[in-house]
Amino acid sequence: MDKPSVFNRRHTDTRNHQELRLLRVLNYYRLVLSVVLISGYFNEASKIFLGLERPSLFLITSVCYGLLNLLLVFILRHQHELQPQQIIANISIDIIVLGILAYTNGGVASGLGNLIIFAVAAGSILLRGRYNLMFAALGSIVLILIEVYRAVTMPDSPVHYLHAGLLGMILFATALFVQHISSRIQASETLAAKRATDIVQLEKMNRLIIQRMRTGIIVSNAMGQVTMMNEAARELLDIQDSTPNDTSTRSLPAALHKRLQLWTQNPQQRTSPFQTSPEGPEVQANFASLHQKENSNILIFLEDSTKAIQQAQQLKLASLGQLTASIAHEIRNPLGAISHAAQLLDESETLSAADRRLSDIIQQHTLRMNDTIENVLELSRRHAPIPQQVELASWLKDFVRSFNETENRPGKFEIQVTPEHLQVRFDASQLQQVLSNLCQNGLRYSLQNTGQAIIHLRAGLLPNTTQPYLDIIDEGPGIDSSTSARLFEPFYTTERSGTGLGLYISRELCQANNARLNHIASYPNGCCFRIIFPHQAIAP
């Protein structure tokens, strides 16, 4: 059903409900009127001008009118839908009964006929269009018939045709005036109802847009109590609960609350990125007040800083590419000459043991320098990834077999993938390079710590976000907190023979494939690196 039809149906239902309430109010008024007339008849003070000509008919009509209204009170209380025929019948009965009462009290000149004006006005409010003039015409006919009947049955009594005619004109004027006012009110009600419906639809659309936005949106007060939070914010903050729409008792995470307090103290300061969990992304929070006055709600924008980091890394790589071009020309050629000269010197038969040791040192360091240059050049020449669906279990088995074939000291690998046919989206060649770097380090530290080169490869789905992940776990001594903070910095290493680019390149390759590489500091034994893949895919 389209929007106009829904609006028309709702407006019709609202109008019907209003008409039913108005008819109930009108019926209470008629009931009170009949009680007043009956009471006045039995009151000596008012009996002299009620029912002057036909007292018995006046009393019978008033009693019947009162009983009918009392019955309608009970009927309307249990009625939920009003029909136009019911309104026509009620107003017509009013006009006829009031005409009879006017007749019993001396005709139109008695004043009771004026009550027909209220009946016509009520009918004009409840029903619009031709019914308004119908009620006015019925009232005029009743008034004229009263005077005609009195002229026939009571020739000696004065006849007030002019009074009846003037009152009839007042009825038509009342009907037209009330119709005009009622039409204006109806138009205003229709416009207001339409605007209200549009506002409701606009609010729903805004909420839907906010919920579907990839930017996290949170509305909070200065104390950190959340008023509204969209789905993207829940994902970025790693919030999972059974009642996502209930934010009445929810507070901001501690890391975000701390940044809110810093922003409150200095709105010009840009807060630092944060993580709510080791597996979660780095989140950048921006704040804005909804109003200029104090204690107003605060709008918080949350963005995954991964893209910004990637852009910064791209700029860094562009600068690094220019540097590597200079390195290739200015360093590699002299370095090659030094290495060649050291090799020739080492072949001399007259070289002493001490000099031969110095020659070996020269060759070792030239090889290390050459490896560093090769890694930098590889980083600058890196091609754009070509992501593809990789069934992780079978791919890991092939990787382990190929890895052990190329390494001097094969390692032991334990593979566990749940579910069995878990698939991830990644460039296969780049994933192999990442795992090679991580496994080489892990096997070396496991061997140093336990005497056994072993790696545990465990894959599955994160319980909160259902994203695929792969843990590379060794049995080494682990990484202390000071080293962990600088793990992924380029050229940072704790090994004498290391270049400090392996983990940096691995993280770069993961970010290029929209994945994340994190060090899980809370892992109890050994060292755990976790790759969190961007998409979930399970083969049928």
Coordinates of C-alpha atoms in Angstrom, one line a residue:
M1 CA 0.0 0.0 0.0
D2 CA 1.4 3.4 -1.0
K3 CA 1.9 6.3 1.3
P4 CA -1.1 8.5 0.3
S5 CA -3.5 5.6 0.8
V6 CA -2.1 4.8 4.2
F7 CA -2.4 8.5 5.1
N8 CA -6.0 8.7 3.9
R9 CA -6.9 5.6 5.8
R10 CA -5.4 6.9 9.0
H11 CA -7.0 10.3 8.5
T12 CA -10.4 8.7 7.9
D13 CA -10.0 6.6 11.1
T14 CA -9.1 9.7 13.1
R15 CA -12.0 11.7 11.6
N16 CA -14.4 8.9 12.5
H17 CA -13.1 8.7 16.0
Q18 CA -13.6 12.5 16.4
E19 CA -17.1 12.3 15.1
L20 CA -18.0 9.6 17.5
R21 CA -16.7 11.6 20.4
L22 CA -18.6 14.7 19.3
L23 CA -21.8 12.7 19.0
R24 CA -21.3 11.4 22.5
V25 CA -20.9 15.0 23.8
L26 CA -24.0 16.0 21.8
N27 CA -25.9 13.1 23.3
Y28 CA -24.9 14.1 26.9
Y29 CA -26.1 17.7 26.1
R30 CA -29.5 16.3 24.8
L31 CA -29.8 14.1 28.0
V32 CA -29.2 17.2 30.2
L33 CA -31.6 19.2 28.1
S34 CA -34.4 16.6 28.5
V35 CA -33.8 16.4 32.3
V36 CA -34.0 20.2 32.5
L37 CA -37.2 20.3 30.6
I38 CA -38.8 17.6 32.7
S39 CA -37.6 19.2 35.9
G40 CA -38.9 22.6 34.8
Y41 CA -42.3 21.2 34.0
F42 CA -42.7 20.0 37.6
N43 CA -41.3 23.2 39.0
E44 CA -44.0 25.7 39.9
A45 CA -41.9 28.7 38.9
S46 CA -41.2 27.6 35.4
K47 CA -44.4 25.7 34.8
I48 CA -46.1 28.9 33.7
F49 CA -44.0 29.1 30.5
L50 CA -43.4 25.3 29.7
G51 CA -46.1 23.3 28.0
L52 CA -48.6 26.2 28.0
E53 CA -50.8 24.9 25.2
R54 CA -50.3 21.1 25.3
P55 CA -48.8 20.2 28.8
S56 CA -49.5 16.5 28.5
L57 CA -47.8 16.2 25.1
F58 CA -44.9 18.3 26.4
L59 CA -44.4 15.9 29.3
I60 CA -44.7 12.8 27.2
T61 CA -42.3 14.1 24.5
S62 CA -39.8 15.2 27.1
V63 CA -39.8 11.9 28.9
C64 CA -39.5 9.9 25.7
Y65 CA -36.7 12.2 24.5
G66 CA -34.9 11.7 27.8
L67 CA -35.3 7.9 27.7
L68 CA -34.1 7.8 24.1
N69 CA -31.0 9.8 25.0
L70 CA -30.3 7.6 28.0
L71 CA -30.4 4.6 25.8
L72 CA -28.1 6.2 23.3
V73 CA -25.6 6.9 26.0
F74 CA -25.1 3.2 26.6
I75 CA -25.1 2.4 22.9
L76 CA -22.4 5.0 22.1
R77 CA -20.2 4.0 25.0
H78 CA -19.7 0.6 23.4
Q79 CA -19.6 1.7 19.8
H80 CA -16.3 2.1 18.0
E81 CA -17.4 3.0 14.5
L82 CA -19.9 5.7 13.4
Q83 CA -22.1 5.5 10.3
P84 CA -23.4 8.7 8.6
Q85 CA -27.0 7.3 8.7
Q86 CA -26.7 7.3 12.5
I87 CA -25.8 11.0 12.6
I88 CA -28.6 11.9 10.2
A89 CA -31.1 10.0 12.3
N90 CA -30.0 11.6 15.6
I91 CA -30.1 15.2 14.2
S92 CA -33.4 14.6 12.5
I93 CA -34.9 13.3 15.7
D94 CA -33.6 16.3 17.5
I95 CA -35.2 18.8 15.1
I96 CA -38.5 17.0 15.1
V97 CA -38.6 16.6 18.9
L98 CA -37.6 20.3 19.5
G99 CA -40.3 21.3 17.0
I100 CA -42.9 19.3 18.9
L101 CA -41.8 20.9 22.2
A102 CA -42.0 24.4 20.6
Y103 CA -45.6 23.6 19.3
T104 CA -46.7 22.5 22.8
N105 CA -45.3 25.7 24.3
G106 CA -47.1 28.2 22.0
G107 CA -45.3 27.9 18.7
V108 CA -42.1 29.5 17.3
A109 CA -42.6 32.6 19.4
S110 CA -42.1 30.7 22.6
G111 CA -38.4 30.5 22.1
L112 CA -38.0 26.7 22.3
G113 CA -37.7 26.6 18.5
N114 CA -34.4 28.4 18.8
L115 CA -32.9 25.2 20.2
I116 CA -33.1 23.8 16.6
I117 CA -30.2 26.2 15.8
F118 CA -27.9 24.1 18.0
A119 CA -29.1 20.9 16.4
V120 CA -28.5 22.2 12.9
A121 CA -25.0 23.5 13.9
A122 CA -24.1 20.1 15.4
G123 CA -25.3 18.4 12.3
S124 CA -23.1 20.8 10.2
I125 CA -20.1 19.9 12.2
L126 CA -20.6 16.1 12.2
L127 CA -21.6 15.9 8.5
R128 CA -20.4 18.2 5.7
G129 CA -21.7 19.0 2.2
R130 CA -25.3 18.7 1.2
Y131 CA -26.4 17.3 4.6
N132 CA -25.9 20.8 6.2
L133 CA -28.5 22.4 4.0
M134 CA -30.8 19.3 4.5
F135 CA -30.8 19.8 8.3
A136 CA -31.5 23.6 7.8
A137 CA -34.3 22.8 5.3
L138 CA -35.8 20.2 7.7
G139 CA -35.7 22.7 10.6
S140 CA -37.4 25.4 8.5
I141 CA -40.1 23.0 7.3
V142 CA -40.8 21.9 10.9
L143 CA -41.1 25.5 12.1
I144 CA -43.4 26.5 9.2
L145 CA -45.5 23.3 9.8
I146 CA -45.9 24.2 13.4
E147 CA -47.4 27.6 12.6
V148 CA -49.6 26.2 9.8
Y149 CA -50.9 23.4 12.1
R150 CA -51.6 26.0 14.9
A151 CA -53.4 28.2 12.4
V152 CA -55.7 25.3 11.4
T153 CA -56.3 23.9 14.8
M154 CA -56.3 27.1 16.8
P155 CA -57.8 29.9 14.6
D156 CA -58.0 32.3 17.5
S157 CA -54.3 32.0 18.4
P158 CA -51.8 34.4 16.8
V159 CA -49.7 32.9 14.0
H160 CA -46.1 33.9 13.6
Y161 CA -45.2 33.1 10.0
L162 CA -42.6 36.0 9.9
H163 CA -40.9 34.7 13.0
A164 CA -40.8 31.2 11.6
G165 CA -39.4 32.5 8.3
L166 CA -36.7 34.6 10.0
L167 CA -35.7 31.6 12.2
G168 CA -35.6 29.4 9.0
M169 CA -33.2 32.0 7.5
I170 CA -31.1 31.9 10.6
L171 CA -30.9 28.1 10.3
F172 CA -29.6 28.3 6.7
A173 CA -27.2 31.0 7.7
T174 CA -26.0 28.9 10.6
A175 CA -25.5 25.9 8.4
L176 CA -23.5 27.8 5.8
F177 CA -21.4 29.5 8.4
V178 CA -20.6 26.4 10.4
Q179 CA -19.9 24.6 7.1
H180 CA -17.4 27.2 6.2
I181 CA -15.7 27.2 9.6
S182 CA -15.9 23.4 9.7
S183 CA -14.3 23.1 6.2
R184 CA -11.5 25.5 7.3
I185 CA -10.9 23.4 10.4
Q186 CA -11.0 20.2 8.4
A187 CA -8.4 21.6 6.0
S188 CA -6.2 22.6 8.9
E189 CA -6.6 19.2 10.5
T190 CA -5.9 17.4 7.2
L191 CA -2.8 19.6 6.7
A192 CA -1.7 19.0 10.3
A193 CA -2.2 15.3 10.1
K194 CA -0.3 15.2 6.8
R195 CA 2.5 17.2 8.2
A196 CA 2.6 14.9 11.3
T197 CA 2.7 11.8 9.0
D198 CA 5.5 13.4 7.0
I199 CA 7.4 14.1 10.1
V200 CA 7.0 10.6 11.4
Q201 CA 8.1 9.2 8.0
L202 CA 11.0 11.6 7.9
E203 CA 12.0 10.6 11.4
K204 CA 11.9 6.9 10.4
M205 CA 13.9 7.6 7.3
N206 CA 16.5 9.6 9.3
R207 CA 16.7 6.8 11.8
L208 CA 17.1 4.2 9.0
I209 CA 19.8 6.3 7.4
I210 CA 21.7 6.8 10.7
Q211 CA 21.4 3.0 11.4
R212 CA 22.8 2.2 7.9
M213 CA 25.6 4.7 8.0
R214 CA 29.1 3.2 8.2
T215 CA 30.1 6.2 10.4
G216 CA 29.3 5.4 14.1
I217 CA 26.8 7.9 15.6
I218 CA 26.3 8.3 19.3
V219 CA 24.2 10.8 21.2
S220 CA 25.3 11.2 24.8
N221 CA 25.2 13.6 27.7
A222 CA 28.2 15.1 29.3
M223 CA 28.2 12.3 31.9
G224 CA 28.6 9.6 29.2
Q225 CA 25.0 8.3 29.4
V226 CA 24.0 7.1 25.9
T227 CA 20.7 8.3 24.4
M228 CA 21.1 6.9 20.9
M229 CA 23.6 4.6 19.1
N230 CA 23.6 3.2 15.6
E231 CA 24.7 -0.2 14.4
A232 CA 28.0 1.0 13.1
A233 CA 28.9 2.5 16.5
R234 CA 28.1 -0.9 18.1
E235 CA 30.4 -2.7 15.7
L236 CA 33.3 -0.2 16.1
L237 CA 33.0 -0.3 19.9
D238 CA 32.4 -4.1 19.9
I239 CA 29.1 -3.8 21.8
Q240 CA 26.8 -6.8 21.5
D241 CA 23.6 -7.2 23.5
S242 CA 20.1 -8.7 23.2
T243 CA 18.4 -5.3 23.5
P244 CA 20.2 -3.0 21.0
N245 CA 17.4 -0.4 21.1
D246 CA 17.5 0.0 24.9
T247 CA 20.1 2.6 25.7
S248 CA 18.5 3.9 28.9
T249 CA 21.1 2.3 31.2
R250 CA 24.1 2.2 28.8
S251 CA 27.3 4.2 29.4
L252 CA 30.1 5.0 27.0
P253 CA 33.1 2.6 27.1
A254 CA 35.9 3.8 29.4
A255 CA 38.3 4.7 26.6
L256 CA 35.6 6.8 24.8
H257 CA 34.4 8.4 28.0
K258 CA 38.0 9.5 28.8
R259 CA 38.2 11.2 25.4
L260 CA 34.8 12.8 25.9
Q261 CA 36.1 14.4 29.2
L262 CA 39.3 15.6 27.4
W263 CA 37.2 17.2 24.7
T264 CA 34.9 18.8 27.2
Q265 CA 37.9 20.4 28.9
N266 CA 39.4 21.5 25.5
P267 CA 37.0 21.3 22.5
Q268 CA 39.8 22.5 20.2
Q269 CA 42.0 19.4 20.9
R270 CA 41.7 16.4 18.7
T271 CA 41.7 13.2 20.7
S272 CA 43.9 10.2 19.9
P273 CA 42.5 7.0 18.4
F274 CA 41.6 4.1 20.7
Q275 CA 40.7 0.4 20.7
T276 CA 38.0 -1.1 22.9
S277 CA 39.4 -4.6 22.4
P278 CA 42.6 -6.1 21.1
E279 CA 40.7 -7.5 18.1
G280 CA 38.8 -4.3 17.4
P281 CA 39.9 -1.6 14.9
E282 CA 41.4 1.7 15.9
V283 CA 38.6 4.2 16.3
Q284 CA 38.8 8.0 15.9
A285 CA 36.2 9.9 17.9
N286 CA 35.0 13.4 17.0
F287 CA 32.6 15.4 19.2
A288 CA 30.1 18.2 18.6
S289 CA 27.5 19.8 20.9
L290 CA 23.9 19.6 19.7
H291 CA 23.1 23.0 21.3
Q292 CA 25.1 26.0 22.4
K293 CA 23.6 26.0 25.9
E294 CA 25.2 24.1 28.8
N295 CA 24.4 20.5 29.6
S296 CA 23.2 19.9 26.1
N297 CA 23.6 16.5 24.5
I298 CA 26.8 15.7 22.6
L299 CA 27.0 14.1 19.2
I300 CA 29.9 11.7 18.8
F301 CA 31.1 10.6 15.4
L302 CA 33.2 7.3 15.3
E303 CA 35.3 6.5 12.3
D304 CA 37.5 3.5 11.6
S305 CA 40.9 5.1 11.4
T306 CA 42.2 2.2 9.2
K307 CA 41.5 4.0 6.0
A308 CA 43.2 7.2 7.3
I309 CA 46.2 5.1 8.3
Q310 CA 46.2 3.4 4.9
Q311 CA 46.2 6.8 3.2
A312 CA 49.1 8.0 5.4
Q313 CA 50.9 4.8 4.7
Q314 CA 50.4 5.3 1.0
L315 CA 52.0 8.8 1.3
K316 CA 54.8 7.3 3.3
L317 CA 55.3 4.6 0.7
A318 CA 55.4 7.3 -2.1
S319 CA 58.2 9.1 -0.2
L320 CA 59.9 5.7 0.4
G321 CA 59.7 4.9 -3.3
Q322 CA 61.7 8.1 -4.1
L323 CA 64.2 7.2 -1.4
T324 CA 64.7 3.7 -2.7
A325 CA 65.4 5.0 -6.2
S326 CA 68.3 7.0 -4.7
I327 CA 69.3 3.9 -2.6
A328 CA 69.4 1.7 -5.7
H329 CA 71.8 4.1 -7.5
E330 CA 73.9 5.5 -4.6
I331 CA 74.2 2.5 -2.3
R332 CA 73.8 -0.8 -4.1
N333 CA 76.6 -0.3 -6.6
P334 CA 79.2 0.7 -3.9
L335 CA 77.9 -2.1 -1.7
G336 CA 78.3 -4.6 -4.5
A337 CA 81.9 -3.4 -5.0
I338 CA 82.7 -3.8 -1.3
S339 CA 81.2 -7.3 -1.2
H340 CA 83.1 -8.3 -4.3
A341 CA 86.4 -6.9 -3.0
A342 CA 85.8 -8.8 0.3
Q343 CA 85.3 -12.0 -1.6
L344 CA 88.5 -11.6 -3.6
L345 CA 90.4 -10.7 -0.4
D346 CA 89.1 -13.8 1.3
E347 CA 90.5 -15.9 -1.6
S348 CA 94.1 -14.7 -0.8
E349 CA 96.3 -17.5 0.5
T350 CA 98.6 -15.0 2.4
L351 CA 95.7 -13.6 4.4
S352 CA 96.1 -14.1 8.2
A353 CA 93.4 -15.5 10.4
A354 CA 92.6 -12.1 11.9
D355 CA 92.3 -10.5 8.5
R356 CA 90.1 -13.4 7.3
R357 CA 87.8 -12.8 10.2
L358 CA 87.5 -9.1 9.3
S359 CA 86.7 -10.1 5.7
D360 CA 83.9 -12.4 6.9
I361 CA 82.5 -9.5 9.0
I362 CA 82.5 -7.3 5.9
Q363 CA 80.7 -9.9 3.8
Q364 CA 78.1 -10.6 6.6
H365 CA 77.3 -6.9 7.0
T366 CA 77.1 -6.3 3.2
L367 CA 74.7 -9.2 2.9
R368 CA 72.6 -7.7 5.7
M369 CA 72.6 -4.3 4.1
N370 CA 71.7 -5.8 0.8
D371 CA 68.7 -7.6 2.5
T372 CA 67.5 -4.4 3.9
I373 CA 67.7 -2.7 0.5
E374 CA 65.8 -5.6 -1.1
N375 CA 63.0 -5.4 1.5
V376 CA 62.7 -1.6 1.0
L377 CA 62.6 -2.0 -2.7
E378 CA 60.0 -4.8 -2.5
L379 CA 57.9 -2.6 -0.3
S380 CA 58.0 0.3 -2.8
R381 CA 57.4 -2.0 -5.8
R382 CA 54.4 -3.7 -4.1
H383 CA 51.5 -4.3 -6.5
A384 CA 47.9 -3.7 -5.8
P385 CA 46.3 -6.8 -4.2
I386 CA 43.9 -9.0 -6.2
P387 CA 41.6 -10.5 -3.5
Q388 CA 40.1 -13.9 -4.1
Q389 CA 38.2 -16.5 -2.1
V390 CA 40.5 -18.8 -0.2
E391 CA 39.4 -21.9 1.6
L392 CA 41.5 -21.5 4.6
A393 CA 41.9 -25.2 5.7
S394 CA 43.2 -26.6 2.4
W395 CA 45.3 -23.4 1.7
L396 CA 47.1 -23.7 5.1
K397 CA 48.0 -27.3 4.4
D398 CA 49.5 -26.3 1.0
F399 CA 51.3 -23.4 2.7
V400 CA 52.9 -25.6 5.4
R401 CA 54.1 -28.1 2.8
S402 CA 55.6 -25.4 0.6
F403 CA 57.1 -23.5 3.6
N404 CA 58.8 -26.6 5.0
E405 CA 60.2 -27.5 1.5
T406 CA 62.0 -24.1 1.2
E407 CA 63.2 -23.8 4.8
N408 CA 66.5 -25.3 6.0
R409 CA 64.9 -26.4 9.2
P410 CA 61.3 -27.6 8.7
G411 CA 58.9 -26.8 11.6
K412 CA 56.0 -28.5 13.1
F413 CA 52.6 -27.0 12.4
E414 CA 49.3 -27.7 14.1
I415 CA 46.3 -26.6 12.1
Q416 CA 42.8 -26.1 13.5
V417 CA 40.0 -24.5 11.4
T418 CA 36.4 -24.1 12.6
P419 CA 34.1 -24.3 10.6
E420 CA 35.9 -26.7 8.4
H421 CA 35.1 -25.0 5.1
L422 CA 35.8 -21.4 6.3
Q423 CA 36.7 -19.1 3.4
V424 CA 38.4 -15.7 3.5
R425 CA 38.9 -13.0 1.0
F426 CA 42.6 -12.2 0.5
D427 CA 45.3 -12.0 -2.2
A428 CA 46.8 -15.5 -1.9
S429 CA 50.4 -14.5 -2.8
Q430 CA 50.4 -11.7 -0.3
L431 CA 48.8 -13.9 2.4
Q432 CA 51.7 -16.3 1.8
Q433 CA 54.2 -13.6 2.3
V434 CA 52.5 -12.5 5.6
L435 CA 52.4 -16.0 7.0
S436 CA 56.0 -16.6 5.9
N437 CA 57.2 -13.6 7.9
L438 CA 55.2 -14.5 11.0
C439 CA 56.0 -18.2 10.9
Q440 CA 59.8 -17.6 10.4
N441 CA 59.8 -15.5 13.5
G442 CA 57.6 -17.8 15.5
L443 CA 59.6 -21.0 14.7
R444 CA 62.8 -19.2 15.6
Y445 CA 61.5 -18.1 19.0
S446 CA 59.8 -21.4 19.7
L447 CA 63.1 -23.2 19.0
Q448 CA 65.0 -20.9 21.3
N449 CA 62.6 -21.2 24.2
T450 CA 61.5 -24.9 24.1
G451 CA 64.1 -26.6 21.7
Q452 CA 61.2 -27.4 19.3
A453 CA 60.2 -25.3 16.3
I454 CA 56.4 -25.4 16.5
I455 CA 53.6 -23.1 15.3
H456 CA 49.9 -23.4 16.0
L457 CA 47.5 -22.1 13.3
R458 CA 44.0 -21.7 14.6
A459 CA 41.2 -20.1 12.5
G460 CA 37.5 -19.4 13.2
L461 CA 34.9 -16.7 13.5
L462 CA 35.0 -14.0 16.1
P463 CA 32.0 -14.4 18.4
N464 CA 31.0 -10.8 18.4
T465 CA 31.4 -9.7 14.8
T466 CA 31.5 -13.2 13.1
Q467 CA 34.5 -12.0 11.1
P468 CA 37.0 -14.8 10.1
Y469 CA 40.3 -14.7 11.9
L470 CA 43.6 -16.6 11.8
D471 CA 45.9 -16.9 14.9
I472 CA 49.6 -17.6 14.4
I473 CA 50.8 -18.8 17.8
D474 CA 54.3 -19.8 18.8
E475 CA 55.8 -21.2 22.1
G476 CA 58.4 -18.6 22.5
P477 CA 59.0 -16.4 25.6
G478 CA 56.4 -13.8 24.5
I479 CA 56.8 -10.1 24.0
D480 CA 57.0 -7.5 26.8
S481 CA 54.8 -4.4 26.9
S482 CA 57.5 -2.0 25.9
T483 CA 58.4 -4.0 22.8
S484 CA 54.7 -4.6 21.9
A485 CA 54.1 -0.9 21.6
R486 CA 56.7 -0.6 18.8
L487 CA 56.2 -4.0 17.1
F488 CA 55.0 -2.7 13.8
E489 CA 57.3 0.3 13.4
P490 CA 59.5 0.1 10.4
F491 CA 63.2 -0.7 11.0
Y492 CA 62.5 -1.5 14.7
T493 CA 63.9 -4.9 15.7
T494 CA 65.3 -6.6 18.8
E495 CA 67.5 -8.9 16.7
R496 CA 71.0 -8.1 15.6
S497 CA 70.5 -9.7 12.2
G498 CA 67.0 -8.4 11.6
T499 CA 65.9 -5.5 9.4
G500 CA 62.8 -4.5 11.3
L501 CA 60.7 -4.6 8.2
G502 CA 59.0 -8.0 8.4
L503 CA 56.1 -7.1 10.7
Y504 CA 55.7 -3.7 9.2
I505 CA 55.4 -5.2 5.7
S506 CA 53.0 -7.9 7.0
R507 CA 50.7 -5.3 8.5
E508 CA 50.9 -3.2 5.3
L509 CA 49.9 -6.2 3.2
C510 CA 46.9 -7.0 5.5
Q511 CA 45.7 -3.4 5.4
A512 CA 45.9 -3.4 1.6
N513 CA 43.5 -6.4 1.7
N514 CA 41.2 -4.6 4.2
A515 CA 42.3 -7.0 6.9
R516 CA 44.0 -6.2 10.3
L517 CA 47.1 -7.7 11.9
N518 CA 47.2 -7.4 15.6
H519 CA 49.4 -8.7 18.4
I520 CA 47.2 -10.3 21.1
A521 CA 49.0 -9.2 24.3
S522 CA 46.6 -11.1 26.6
Y523 CA 47.6 -14.5 25.2
P524 CA 48.8 -16.6 28.2
N525 CA 51.7 -18.5 26.7
G526 CA 54.1 -17.7 23.8
C527 CA 53.2 -15.0 21.3
C528 CA 50.0 -14.7 19.2
F529 CA 49.5 -12.6 16.1
R530 CA 45.9 -12.4 14.8
I531 CA 44.8 -11.7 11.2
I532 CA 41.2 -10.5 11.1
F533 CA 39.7 -10.8 7.6
P534 CA 37.2 -8.4 6.3
H535 CA 34.4 -10.8 5.1
Q536 CA 32.9 -14.0 6.2
A537 CA 32.3 -16.7 3.7
I538 CA 31.5 -20.4 4.3
A539 CA 31.4 -22.8 1.5
P540 CA 28.1 -24.8 1.1

